[in-house]
Amino acid sequence: MDQICSTEFWNWNLTWSTTTPIFTSCFTKIGLIWAPIAFFWIFAPAEIYYMIWKKGIKVPWSNLNISKLVVAFLLMVVSLVEIIYQMVRFTKTDVRPVEYYTPFLILVTMAAVVAMLIIQRRKGKITSGVIFLFSFFFCLGTAGGYYTALQKTFNENFIYDKDYETFQFSVIVLYFALSFMLLILNCFADMRLKSSQIPKRQSPEERASFLSMLTFWWFNPMAVLGYKKPLAGDDMWELKDENKSEILQAQFNKYWLPVAKKINSHQNKSESLLLKKTL
C-alpha cells in the first residue's frame, strides 16, 4: 500500500481513538471513491445489455435529463483538471499513483454514466437503479473526503500544507457538490409525456423513479384516497402493459405452443406404433 499511497490505508488513532476523527488520505481516495466505482462497473454492463435489447419510445429532452448530463460532464472536467495538476506536480515532487489513478477512474466512470444516460433516453427508460445507487455511494464517499478536508483545513490540530491542500480542498468541495447534485437529480425520473398528456387512470408506477419504486412512494396517492373514502372500481389504476393478461398470455403461448405441438406429435406417433403392433 505504501507504493500506491503516501499514507497508510487505515489508522485507528485518526478515525476512532480521537475527539476529532478523520480519514487517512489513502482511505478517502481508495476506500471511499474506488468502492462506488467498482460497484458501477460490476453492475452497469448488465443494465446496458438490458437497455440495448429493450424496445421503447424515446424519452424527449427535458431540463432533468440535460441537467444530469451537464453535472456528469462537470465531474469529468474536475477530474481531468486534477489529473493535469497531479502530472505537473509529478515533475517537481514525489506523487504517489493513487493521486492520479483516482481522478482517472472518476473521469472514465463519468464518461460511462453519460453514455448510459444517453442510451437510457433513446431506449425509453426513465430511471436507472445502477446510476442512482452509484450516485448515492459516490456522494457518501465524497462527503467523507469533504469532512476530512474541512477538519484538516480549519482545525488547528492538523498540519496544513497551504500550497497543496488549497487545491485539494477546492477539488474535494467540487466533487462533493457535484456528486450531491447528481444524486438529487437521479431521485427523479424522466417524463415520457407532458403532464397534460398523461392518461387519467395511468398507474404512477409507470413514471416512478427508482427511489420511488424502492420506497413505494408512487403508491401514496392511492393510500391517501383510500383513507379519505372507500375505494371503488373507477379509482383503480390501469395495469402496466407488461402485467396485462393478454400480453402475458401471448408471451406464454410463444414458448408453450411449440412445445405442446411437439409433445402431441410425439404422442400421436407412439399411439400409431402401438396400434400397428396390436393389429
PDB file of C-alpha atoms in Angstrom:
ATOM      1  CA  MET A   1       0.000   0.000   0.000  1.00  0.00           C
ATOM      2  CA  ASP A   2       2.964   2.353   0.642  1.00  0.00           C
ATOM      3  CA  GLN A   3       3.852   2.131  -3.047  1.00  0.00           C
ATOM      4  CA  ILE A   4       0.387   3.459  -4.026  1.00  0.00           C
ATOM      5  CA  CYS A   5      -0.421   5.919  -1.214  1.00  0.00           C
ATOM      6  CA  SER A   6       1.564   8.436   0.796  1.00  0.00           C
ATOM      7  CA  THR A   7      -0.277   7.363   3.975  1.00  0.00           C
ATOM      8  CA  GLU A   8      -1.473   4.108   5.491  1.00  0.00           C
ATOM      9  CA  PHE A   9      -4.883   2.860   4.381  1.00  0.00           C
ATOM     10  CA  TRP A  10      -6.476   2.905   7.857  1.00  0.00           C
ATOM     11  CA  ASN A  11      -5.422   4.447  11.147  1.00  0.00           C
ATOM     12  CA  TRP A  12      -7.457   3.708  14.282  1.00  0.00           C
ATOM     13  CA  ASN A  13      -5.866   6.624  16.134  1.00  0.00           C
ATOM     14  CA  LEU A  14      -7.038   9.099  13.497  1.00  0.00           C
ATOM     15  CA  THR A  15     -10.501   7.637  12.943  1.00  0.00           C
ATOM     16  CA  TRP A  16     -11.605   6.104  16.234  1.00  0.00           C
ATOM     17  CA  SER A  17      -9.403   6.903  19.244  1.00  0.00           C
ATOM     18  CA  THR A  18      -9.737  10.677  18.995  1.00  0.00           C
ATOM     19  CA  THR A  19     -12.154  13.533  19.657  1.00  0.00           C
ATOM     20  CA  THR A  20     -11.821  14.846  16.079  1.00  0.00           C
ATOM     21  CA  PRO A  21     -11.921  11.774  13.823  1.00  0.00           C
ATOM     22  CA  ILE A  22     -10.752  11.993  10.217  1.00  0.00           C
ATOM     23  CA  PHE A  23      -9.915   9.502   7.494  1.00  0.00           C
ATOM     24  CA  THR A  24      -6.456   8.923   6.088  1.00  0.00           C
ATOM     25  CA  SER A  25      -5.767  10.335   2.634  1.00  0.00           C
ATOM     26  CA  CYS A  26      -5.398   6.808   1.273  1.00  0.00           C
ATOM     27  CA  PHE A  27      -8.776   5.709   2.624  1.00  0.00           C
ATOM     28  CA  THR A  28     -10.609   8.774   1.252  1.00  0.00           C
ATOM     29  CA  LYS A  29      -9.236   8.121  -2.235  1.00  0.00           C
ATOM     30  CA  ILE A  30      -9.428   4.316  -2.353  1.00  0.00           C
ATOM     31  CA  GLY A  31     -11.943   3.136   0.236  1.00  0.00           C
ATOM     32  CA  LEU A  32     -14.491   5.922  -0.290  1.00  0.00           C
ATOM     33  CA  ILE A  33     -14.110   6.512  -4.036  1.00  0.00           C
ATOM     34  CA  TRP A  34     -12.936   3.258  -5.590  1.00  0.00           C
ATOM     35  CA  ALA A  35     -15.709   1.231  -3.903  1.00  0.00           C
ATOM     36  CA  PRO A  36     -18.612   3.111  -5.613  1.00  0.00           C
ATOM     37  CA  ILE A  37     -16.708   2.998  -8.905  1.00  0.00           C
ATOM     38  CA  ALA A  38     -16.239  -0.771  -8.550  1.00  0.00           C
ATOM     39  CA  PHE A  39     -19.964  -1.144  -7.823  1.00  0.00           C
ATOM     40  CA  PHE A  40     -20.798   0.758 -11.012  1.00  0.00           C
ATOM     41  CA  TRP A  41     -18.526  -1.300 -13.263  1.00  0.00           C
ATOM     42  CA  ILE A  42     -19.794  -4.574 -11.791  1.00  0.00           C
ATOM     43  CA  PHE A  43     -23.493  -3.876 -12.370  1.00  0.00           C
ATOM     44  CA  ALA A  44     -23.555  -1.363 -15.246  1.00  0.00           C
ATOM     45  CA  PRO A  45     -22.802  -3.898 -18.046  1.00  0.00           C
ATOM     46  CA  ALA A  46     -25.896  -5.938 -17.159  1.00  0.00           C
ATOM     47  CA  GLU A  47     -28.132  -2.864 -17.236  1.00  0.00           C
ATOM     48  CA  ILE A  48     -26.594  -1.631 -20.501  1.00  0.00           C
ATOM     49  CA  TYR A  49     -27.190  -5.072 -22.055  1.00  0.00           C
ATOM     50  CA  TYR A  50     -30.810  -4.976 -20.865  1.00  0.00           C
ATOM     51  CA  MET A  51     -31.339  -1.460 -22.262  1.00  0.00           C
ATOM     52  CA  ILE A  52     -29.800  -2.294 -25.655  1.00  0.00           C
ATOM     53  CA  TRP A  53     -32.333  -5.093 -26.228  1.00  0.00           C
ATOM     54  CA  LYS A  54     -35.239  -3.147 -24.763  1.00  0.00           C
ATOM     55  CA  LYS A  55     -37.688  -1.537 -27.169  1.00  0.00           C
ATOM     56  CA  GLY A  56     -39.358   1.649 -26.032  1.00  0.00           C
ATOM     57  CA  ILE A  57     -40.426   5.129 -27.056  1.00  0.00           C
ATOM     58  CA  LYS A  58     -37.564   7.620 -26.961  1.00  0.00           C
ATOM     59  CA  VAL A  59     -37.729   9.935 -23.948  1.00  0.00           C
ATOM     60  CA  PRO A  60     -37.816  13.594 -25.056  1.00  0.00           C
ATOM     61  CA  TRP A  61     -35.149  16.018 -23.914  1.00  0.00           C
ATOM     62  CA  SER A  62     -36.015  17.836 -20.704  1.00  0.00           C
ATOM     63  CA  ASN A  63     -34.392  20.058 -18.104  1.00  0.00           C
ATOM     64  CA  LEU A  64     -33.938  16.991 -15.908  1.00  0.00           C
ATOM     65  CA  ASN A  65     -32.028  14.695 -18.282  1.00  0.00           C
ATOM     66  CA  ILE A  66     -29.972  17.613 -19.644  1.00  0.00           C
ATOM     67  CA  SER A  67     -29.044  18.595 -16.081  1.00  0.00           C
ATOM     68  CA  LYS A  68     -27.903  15.028 -15.350  1.00  0.00           C
ATOM     69  CA  LEU A  69     -25.626  15.104 -18.382  1.00  0.00           C
ATOM     70  CA  VAL A  70     -24.251  18.548 -17.501  1.00  0.00           C
ATOM     71  CA  VAL A  71     -23.413  17.548 -13.909  1.00  0.00           C
ATOM     72  CA  ALA A  72     -21.734  14.307 -15.041  1.00  0.00           C
ATOM     73  CA  PHE A  73     -19.762  16.297 -17.634  1.00  0.00           C
ATOM     74  CA  LEU A  74     -18.650  18.810 -14.974  1.00  0.00           C
ATOM     75  CA  LEU A  75     -17.398  15.926 -12.832  1.00  0.00           C
ATOM     76  CA  MET A  76     -15.386  14.772 -15.833  1.00  0.00           C
ATOM     77  CA  VAL A  77     -13.898  18.269 -16.181  1.00  0.00           C
ATOM     78  CA  VAL A  78     -12.943  18.440 -12.486  1.00  0.00           C
ATOM     79  CA  SER A  79     -11.285  15.012 -12.627  1.00  0.00           C
ATOM     80  CA  LEU A  80      -9.391  15.990 -15.805  1.00  0.00           C
ATOM     81  CA  VAL A  81      -8.142  19.184 -14.143  1.00  0.00           C
ATOM     82  CA  GLU A  82      -6.962  17.150 -11.149  1.00  0.00           C
ATOM     83  CA  ILE A  83      -5.102  14.699 -13.417  1.00  0.00           C
ATOM     84  CA  ILE A  84      -3.293  17.596 -15.142  1.00  0.00           C
ATOM     85  CA  TYR A  85      -2.446  19.167 -11.772  1.00  0.00           C
ATOM     86  CA  GLN A  86      -1.011  15.910 -10.434  1.00  0.00           C
ATOM     87  CA  MET A  87       1.044  15.432 -13.600  1.00  0.00           C
ATOM     88  CA  VAL A  88       2.529  18.903 -13.156  1.00  0.00           C
ATOM     89  CA  ARG A  89       3.290  18.103  -9.506  1.00  0.00           C
ATOM     90  CA  PHE A  90       4.949  14.880 -10.600  1.00  0.00           C
ATOM     91  CA  THR A  91       7.650  16.899 -12.405  1.00  0.00           C
ATOM     92  CA  LYS A  92       8.506  18.716  -9.170  1.00  0.00           C
ATOM     93  CA  THR A  93       7.921  16.278  -6.332  1.00  0.00           C
ATOM     94  CA  ASP A  94       7.041  12.680  -5.498  1.00  0.00           C
ATOM     95  CA  VAL A  95       3.424  11.911  -6.390  1.00  0.00           C
ATOM     96  CA  ARG A  96       2.001   8.532  -5.441  1.00  0.00           C
ATOM     97  CA  PRO A  97      -0.037   6.650  -8.088  1.00  0.00           C
ATOM     98  CA  VAL A  98      -3.323   6.991  -6.174  1.00  0.00           C
ATOM     99  CA  GLU A  99      -3.215  10.759  -6.737  1.00  0.00           C
ATOM    100  CA  TYR A 100      -3.800  10.334 -10.480  1.00  0.00           C
ATOM    101  CA  TYR A 101      -5.395   6.868 -10.516  1.00  0.00           C
ATOM    102  CA  THR A 102      -8.431   8.132  -8.598  1.00  0.00           C
ATOM    103  CA  PRO A 103      -9.299  11.116 -10.852  1.00  0.00           C
ATOM    104  CA  PHE A 104      -8.679   8.942 -13.923  1.00  0.00           C
ATOM    105  CA  LEU A 105     -11.160   6.355 -12.651  1.00  0.00           C
ATOM    106  CA  ILE A 106     -13.684   9.109 -11.933  1.00  0.00           C
ATOM    107  CA  LEU A 107     -13.187  10.505 -15.451  1.00  0.00           C
ATOM    108  CA  VAL A 108     -13.751   7.137 -17.131  1.00  0.00           C
ATOM    109  CA  THR A 109     -16.707   6.261 -14.896  1.00  0.00           C
ATOM    110  CA  MET A 110     -18.459   9.580 -15.500  1.00  0.00           C
ATOM    111  CA  ALA A 111     -17.972   9.124 -19.244  1.00  0.00           C
ATOM    112  CA  ALA A 112     -19.705   5.745 -18.883  1.00  0.00           C
ATOM    113  CA  VAL A 113     -22.512   7.375 -16.864  1.00  0.00           C
ATOM    114  CA  VAL A 114     -23.035   9.907 -19.665  1.00  0.00           C
ATOM    115  CA  ALA A 115     -23.181   7.068 -22.205  1.00  0.00           C
ATOM    116  CA  MET A 116     -25.700   5.182 -20.050  1.00  0.00           C
ATOM    117  CA  LEU A 117     -27.903   8.266 -19.698  1.00  0.00           C
ATOM    118  CA  ILE A 118     -27.941   8.751 -23.476  1.00  0.00           C
ATOM    119  CA  ILE A 119     -28.735   5.071 -24.156  1.00  0.00           C
ATOM    120  CA  GLN A 120     -31.380   5.176 -21.429  1.00  0.00           C
ATOM    121  CA  ARG A 121     -33.133   8.130 -23.078  1.00  0.00           C
ATOM    122  CA  ARG A 122     -33.043   6.554 -26.543  1.00  0.00           C
ATOM    123  CA  LYS A 123     -34.427   3.246 -25.279  1.00  0.00           C
ATOM    124  CA  GLY A 124     -37.294   4.887 -23.389  1.00  0.00           C
ATOM    125  CA  LYS A 125     -36.013   4.054 -19.896  1.00  0.00           C
ATOM    126  CA  ILE A 126     -36.872   6.834 -17.466  1.00  0.00           C
ATOM    127  CA  THR A 127     -34.816   5.774 -14.459  1.00  0.00           C
ATOM    128  CA  SER A 128     -31.783   3.656 -13.598  1.00  0.00           C
ATOM    129  CA  GLY A 129     -31.193   1.756 -10.382  1.00  0.00           C
ATOM    130  CA  VAL A 130     -27.462   1.352 -11.072  1.00  0.00           C
ATOM    131  CA  ILE A 131     -26.898   5.063 -11.680  1.00  0.00           C
ATOM    132  CA  PHE A 132     -28.977   6.038  -8.637  1.00  0.00           C
ATOM    133  CA  LEU A 133     -27.125   3.653  -6.297  1.00  0.00           C
ATOM    134  CA  PHE A 134     -23.763   4.678  -7.735  1.00  0.00           C
ATOM    135  CA  SER A 135     -24.674   8.351  -7.224  1.00  0.00           C
ATOM    136  CA  PHE A 136     -25.690   7.590  -3.635  1.00  0.00           C
ATOM    137  CA  PHE A 137     -22.485   5.689  -2.763  1.00  0.00           C
ATOM    138  CA  PHE A 138     -20.300   8.195  -4.624  1.00  0.00           C
ATOM    139  CA  CYS A 139     -21.925  11.077  -2.740  1.00  0.00           C
ATOM    140  CA  LEU A 140     -21.257   9.310   0.573  1.00  0.00           C
ATOM    141  CA  GLY A 141     -17.640   8.816  -0.446  1.00  0.00           C
ATOM    142  CA  THR A 142     -17.099  12.444  -1.408  1.00  0.00           C
ATOM    143  CA  ALA A 143     -18.880  13.521   1.797  1.00  0.00           C
ATOM    144  CA  GLY A 144     -16.291  11.586   3.823  1.00  0.00           C
ATOM    145  CA  GLY A 145     -13.488  13.278   1.903  1.00  0.00           C
ATOM    146  CA  TYR A 146     -15.173  16.677   2.319  1.00  0.00           C
ATOM    147  CA  TYR A 147     -15.467  16.218   6.082  1.00  0.00           C
ATOM    148  CA  THR A 148     -11.793  15.215   6.342  1.00  0.00           C
ATOM    149  CA  ALA A 149     -10.743  18.172   4.182  1.00  0.00           C
ATOM    150  CA  LEU A 150     -12.710  20.559   6.416  1.00  0.00           C
ATOM    151  CA  GLN A 151     -11.013  19.215   9.535  1.00  0.00           C
ATOM    152  CA  LYS A 152      -7.535  19.376   8.017  1.00  0.00           C
ATOM    153  CA  THR A 153      -8.115  22.897   6.687  1.00  0.00           C
ATOM    154  CA  PHE A 154      -9.747  24.621   9.656  1.00  0.00           C
ATOM    155  CA  ASN A 155      -8.751  22.501  12.658  1.00  0.00           C
ATOM    156  CA  GLU A 156      -5.534  23.736  14.281  1.00  0.00           C
ATOM    157  CA  ASN A 157      -4.684  20.219  15.499  1.00  0.00           C
ATOM    158  CA  PHE A 158      -3.741  19.155  11.977  1.00  0.00           C
ATOM    159  CA  ILE A 159      -0.759  20.188   9.857  1.00  0.00           C
ATOM    160  CA  TYR A 160      -1.812  22.341   6.915  1.00  0.00           C
ATOM    161  CA  ASP A 161       0.175  22.375   3.650  1.00  0.00           C
ATOM    162  CA  LYS A 162      -1.104  25.544   2.028  1.00  0.00           C
ATOM    163  CA  ASP A 163       0.463  25.002  -1.416  1.00  0.00           C
ATOM    164  CA  TYR A 164      -1.115  21.577  -1.814  1.00  0.00           C
ATOM    165  CA  GLU A 165      -4.123  21.496   0.490  1.00  0.00           C
ATOM    166  CA  THR A 166      -5.745  24.618  -1.019  1.00  0.00           C
ATOM    167  CA  PHE A 167      -6.092  22.956  -4.417  1.00  0.00           C
ATOM    168  CA  GLN A 168      -7.115  19.619  -2.912  1.00  0.00           C
ATOM    169  CA  PHE A 169      -9.742  21.275  -0.736  1.00  0.00           C
ATOM    170  CA  SER A 170     -11.202  23.080  -3.758  1.00  0.00           C
ATOM    171  CA  VAL A 171     -11.335  19.838  -5.763  1.00  0.00           C
ATOM    172  CA  ILE A 172     -12.946  17.900  -2.902  1.00  0.00           C
ATOM    173  CA  VAL A 173     -15.576  20.617  -2.435  1.00  0.00           C
ATOM    174  CA  LEU A 174     -16.406  20.473  -6.148  1.00  0.00           C
ATOM    175  CA  TYR A 175     -16.573  16.663  -6.109  1.00  0.00           C
ATOM    176  CA  PHE A 176     -18.942  16.702  -3.139  1.00  0.00           C
ATOM    177  CA  ALA A 177     -21.164  19.494  -4.506  1.00  0.00           C
ATOM    178  CA  LEU A 178     -21.469  17.922  -7.961  1.00  0.00           C
ATOM    179  CA  SER A 179     -21.978  14.372  -6.639  1.00  0.00           C
ATOM    180  CA  PHE A 180     -24.724  15.654  -4.333  1.00  0.00           C
ATOM    181  CA  MET A 181     -26.395  17.397  -7.279  1.00  0.00           C
ATOM    182  CA  LEU A 182     -26.148  14.207  -9.337  1.00  0.00           C
ATOM    183  CA  LEU A 183     -27.765  12.229  -6.509  1.00  0.00           C
ATOM    184  CA  ILE A 184     -30.663  14.683  -6.179  1.00  0.00           C
ATOM    185  CA  LEU A 185     -31.265  14.684  -9.940  1.00  0.00           C
ATOM    186  CA  ASN A 186     -31.325  10.876 -10.038  1.00  0.00           C
ATOM    187  CA  CYS A 187     -34.006  10.816  -7.345  1.00  0.00           C
ATOM    188  CA  PHE A 188     -36.428  11.846 -10.112  1.00  0.00           C
ATOM    189  CA  ALA A 189     -37.482  10.037 -13.271  1.00  0.00           C
ATOM    190  CA  ASP A 190     -37.639  11.483 -16.774  1.00  0.00           C
ATOM    191  CA  MET A 191     -41.069  12.120 -18.279  1.00  0.00           C
ATOM    192  CA  ARG A 192     -42.194  10.367 -21.456  1.00  0.00           C
ATOM    193  CA  LEU A 193     -45.249  12.605 -21.756  1.00  0.00           C
ATOM    194  CA  LYS A 194     -46.217  16.082 -20.642  1.00  0.00           C
ATOM    195  CA  SER A 195     -48.405  16.311 -17.546  1.00  0.00           C
ATOM    196  CA  SER A 196     -51.413  17.287 -19.653  1.00  0.00           C
ATOM    197  CA  GLN A 197     -50.940  14.197 -21.883  1.00  0.00           C
ATOM    198  CA  ILE A 198     -50.825  11.592 -19.099  1.00  0.00           C
ATOM    199  CA  PRO A 199     -53.945   9.354 -19.099  1.00  0.00           C
ATOM    200  CA  LYS A 200     -56.118   9.889 -16.040  1.00  0.00           C
ATOM    201  CA  ARG A 201     -56.011   6.252 -14.916  1.00  0.00           C
ATOM    202  CA  GLN A 202     -52.374   5.556 -15.758  1.00  0.00           C
ATOM    203  CA  SER A 203     -50.530   3.976 -12.841  1.00  0.00           C
ATOM    204  CA  PRO A 204     -47.933   6.292 -11.246  1.00  0.00           C
ATOM    205  CA  GLU A 205     -45.606   3.279 -11.213  1.00  0.00           C
ATOM    206  CA  GLU A 206     -45.072   3.761 -14.954  1.00  0.00           C
ATOM    207  CA  ARG A 207     -43.466   7.167 -14.350  1.00  0.00           C
ATOM    208  CA  ALA A 208     -41.863   6.482 -10.964  1.00  0.00           C
ATOM    209  CA  SER A 209     -38.155   6.837 -10.271  1.00  0.00           C
ATOM    210  CA  PHE A 210     -36.025   4.031  -8.865  1.00  0.00           C
ATOM    211  CA  LEU A 211     -36.154   5.666  -5.413  1.00  0.00           C
ATOM    212  CA  SER A 212     -39.938   5.965  -5.625  1.00  0.00           C
ATOM    213  CA  MET A 213     -40.254   2.284  -6.567  1.00  0.00           C
ATOM    214  CA  LEU A 214     -37.807   1.299  -3.843  1.00  0.00           C
ATOM    215  CA  THR A 215     -39.862   3.097  -1.162  1.00  0.00           C
ATOM    216  CA  PHE A 216     -43.293   2.533  -2.808  1.00  0.00           C
ATOM    217  CA  TRP A 217     -43.728   6.313  -2.755  1.00  0.00           C
ATOM    218  CA  TRP A 218     -45.640   6.116  -6.049  1.00  0.00           C
ATOM    219  CA  PHE A 219     -48.466   4.287  -4.215  1.00  0.00           C
ATOM    220  CA  ASN A 220     -49.133   7.202  -1.820  1.00  0.00           C
ATOM    221  CA  PRO A 221     -51.985   8.775  -3.880  1.00  0.00           C
ATOM    222  CA  MET A 222     -53.972   5.528  -3.718  1.00  0.00           C
ATOM    223  CA  ALA A 223     -53.318   5.138   0.012  1.00  0.00           C
ATOM    224  CA  VAL A 224     -54.411   8.718   0.697  1.00  0.00           C
ATOM    225  CA  LEU A 225     -57.541   8.294  -1.430  1.00  0.00           C
ATOM    226  CA  GLY A 226     -58.399   5.049   0.383  1.00  0.00           C
ATOM    227  CA  TYR A 227     -58.008   6.856   3.709  1.00  0.00           C
ATOM    228  CA  LYS A 228     -60.428   9.580   2.633  1.00  0.00           C
ATOM    229  CA  LYS A 229     -63.153   7.331   1.173  1.00  0.00           C
ATOM    230  CA  PRO A 230     -63.961   3.699   0.304  1.00  0.00           C
ATOM    231  CA  LEU A 231     -62.256   2.752  -2.930  1.00  0.00           C
ATOM    232  CA  ALA A 232     -64.355   1.877  -5.972  1.00  0.00           C
ATOM    233  CA  GLY A 233     -63.522   0.223  -9.276  1.00  0.00           C
ATOM    234  CA  ASP A 234     -63.203   3.581 -11.023  1.00  0.00           C
ATOM    235  CA  ASP A 235     -60.498   4.580  -8.543  1.00  0.00           C
ATOM    236  CA  MET A 236     -58.209   1.751  -9.616  1.00  0.00           C
ATOM    237  CA  TRP A 237     -55.312   2.446 -11.949  1.00  0.00           C
ATOM    238  CA  GLU A 238     -54.848   0.563 -15.183  1.00  0.00           C
ATOM    239  CA  LEU A 239     -52.286  -2.222 -15.169  1.00  0.00           C
ATOM    240  CA  LYS A 240     -48.981  -1.740 -16.923  1.00  0.00           C
ATOM    241  CA  ASP A 241     -48.960  -3.395 -20.350  1.00  0.00           C
ATOM    242  CA  GLU A 242     -46.369  -5.920 -19.198  1.00  0.00           C
ATOM    243  CA  ASN A 243     -48.750  -7.053 -16.417  1.00  0.00           C
ATOM    244  CA  LYS A 244     -51.905  -7.431 -18.537  1.00  0.00           C
ATOM    245  CA  SER A 245     -53.163 -10.964 -19.119  1.00  0.00           C
ATOM    246  CA  GLU A 246     -53.308 -10.665 -22.934  1.00  0.00           C
ATOM    247  CA  ILE A 247     -49.644  -9.665 -23.047  1.00  0.00           C
ATOM    248  CA  LEU A 248     -48.580 -12.365 -20.597  1.00  0.00           C
ATOM    249  CA  GLN A 249     -50.690 -14.984 -22.401  1.00  0.00           C
ATOM    250  CA  ALA A 250     -49.080 -14.084 -25.727  1.00  0.00           C
ATOM    251  CA  GLN A 251     -45.614 -14.407 -24.205  1.00  0.00           C
ATOM    252  CA  PHE A 252     -46.546 -17.728 -22.607  1.00  0.00           C
ATOM    253  CA  ASN A 253     -48.012 -19.113 -25.862  1.00  0.00           C
ATOM    254  CA  LYS A 254     -44.882 -18.110 -27.767  1.00  0.00           C
ATOM    255  CA  TYR A 255     -42.878 -20.714 -25.845  1.00  0.00           C
ATOM    256  CA  TRP A 256     -45.580 -23.163 -24.763  1.00  0.00           C
ATOM    257  CA  LEU A 257     -47.432 -23.859 -28.037  1.00  0.00           C
ATOM    258  CA  PRO A 258     -44.361 -25.180 -29.953  1.00  0.00           C
ATOM    259  CA  VAL A 259     -43.550 -27.462 -27.014  1.00  0.00           C
ATOM    260  CA  ALA A 260     -47.164 -28.642 -26.749  1.00  0.00           C
ATOM    261  CA  LYS A 261     -47.286 -29.280 -30.508  1.00  0.00           C
ATOM    262  CA  LYS A 262     -44.078 -31.294 -30.323  1.00  0.00           C
ATOM    263  CA  ILE A 263     -45.419 -33.363 -27.390  1.00  0.00           C
ATOM    264  CA  ASN A 264     -48.742 -34.028 -29.152  1.00  0.00           C
ATOM    265  CA  SER A 265     -46.906 -35.087 -32.323  1.00  0.00           C
ATOM    266  CA  HIS A 266     -44.734 -37.479 -30.329  1.00  0.00           C
ATOM    267  CA  GLN A 267     -47.790 -38.944 -28.570  1.00  0.00           C
ATOM    268  CA  ASN A 268     -49.621 -39.455 -31.884  1.00  0.00           C
ATOM    269  CA  LYS A 269     -46.620 -41.317 -33.313  1.00  0.00           C
ATOM    270  CA  SER A 270     -46.421 -43.500 -30.211  1.00  0.00           C
ATOM    271  CA  GLU A 271     -50.127 -44.322 -30.412  1.00  0.00           C
ATOM    272  CA  SER A 272     -49.817 -45.197 -34.117  1.00  0.00           C
ATOM    273  CA  LEU A 273     -46.915 -47.558 -33.460  1.00  0.00           C
ATOM    274  CA  LEU A 274     -48.789 -49.196 -30.583  1.00  0.00           C
ATOM    275  CA  LEU A 275     -51.880 -49.667 -32.762  1.00  0.00           C
ATOM    276  CA  LYS A 276     -49.820 -51.281 -35.535  1.00  0.00           C
ATOM    277  CA  LYS A 277     -48.234 -53.727 -33.087  1.00  0.00           C
ATOM    278  CA  THR A 278     -51.639 -54.612 -31.657  1.00  0.00           C
ATOM    279  CA  LEU A 279     -53.072 -55.346 -35.148  1.00  0.00           C
TER     280      LEU A 279
END
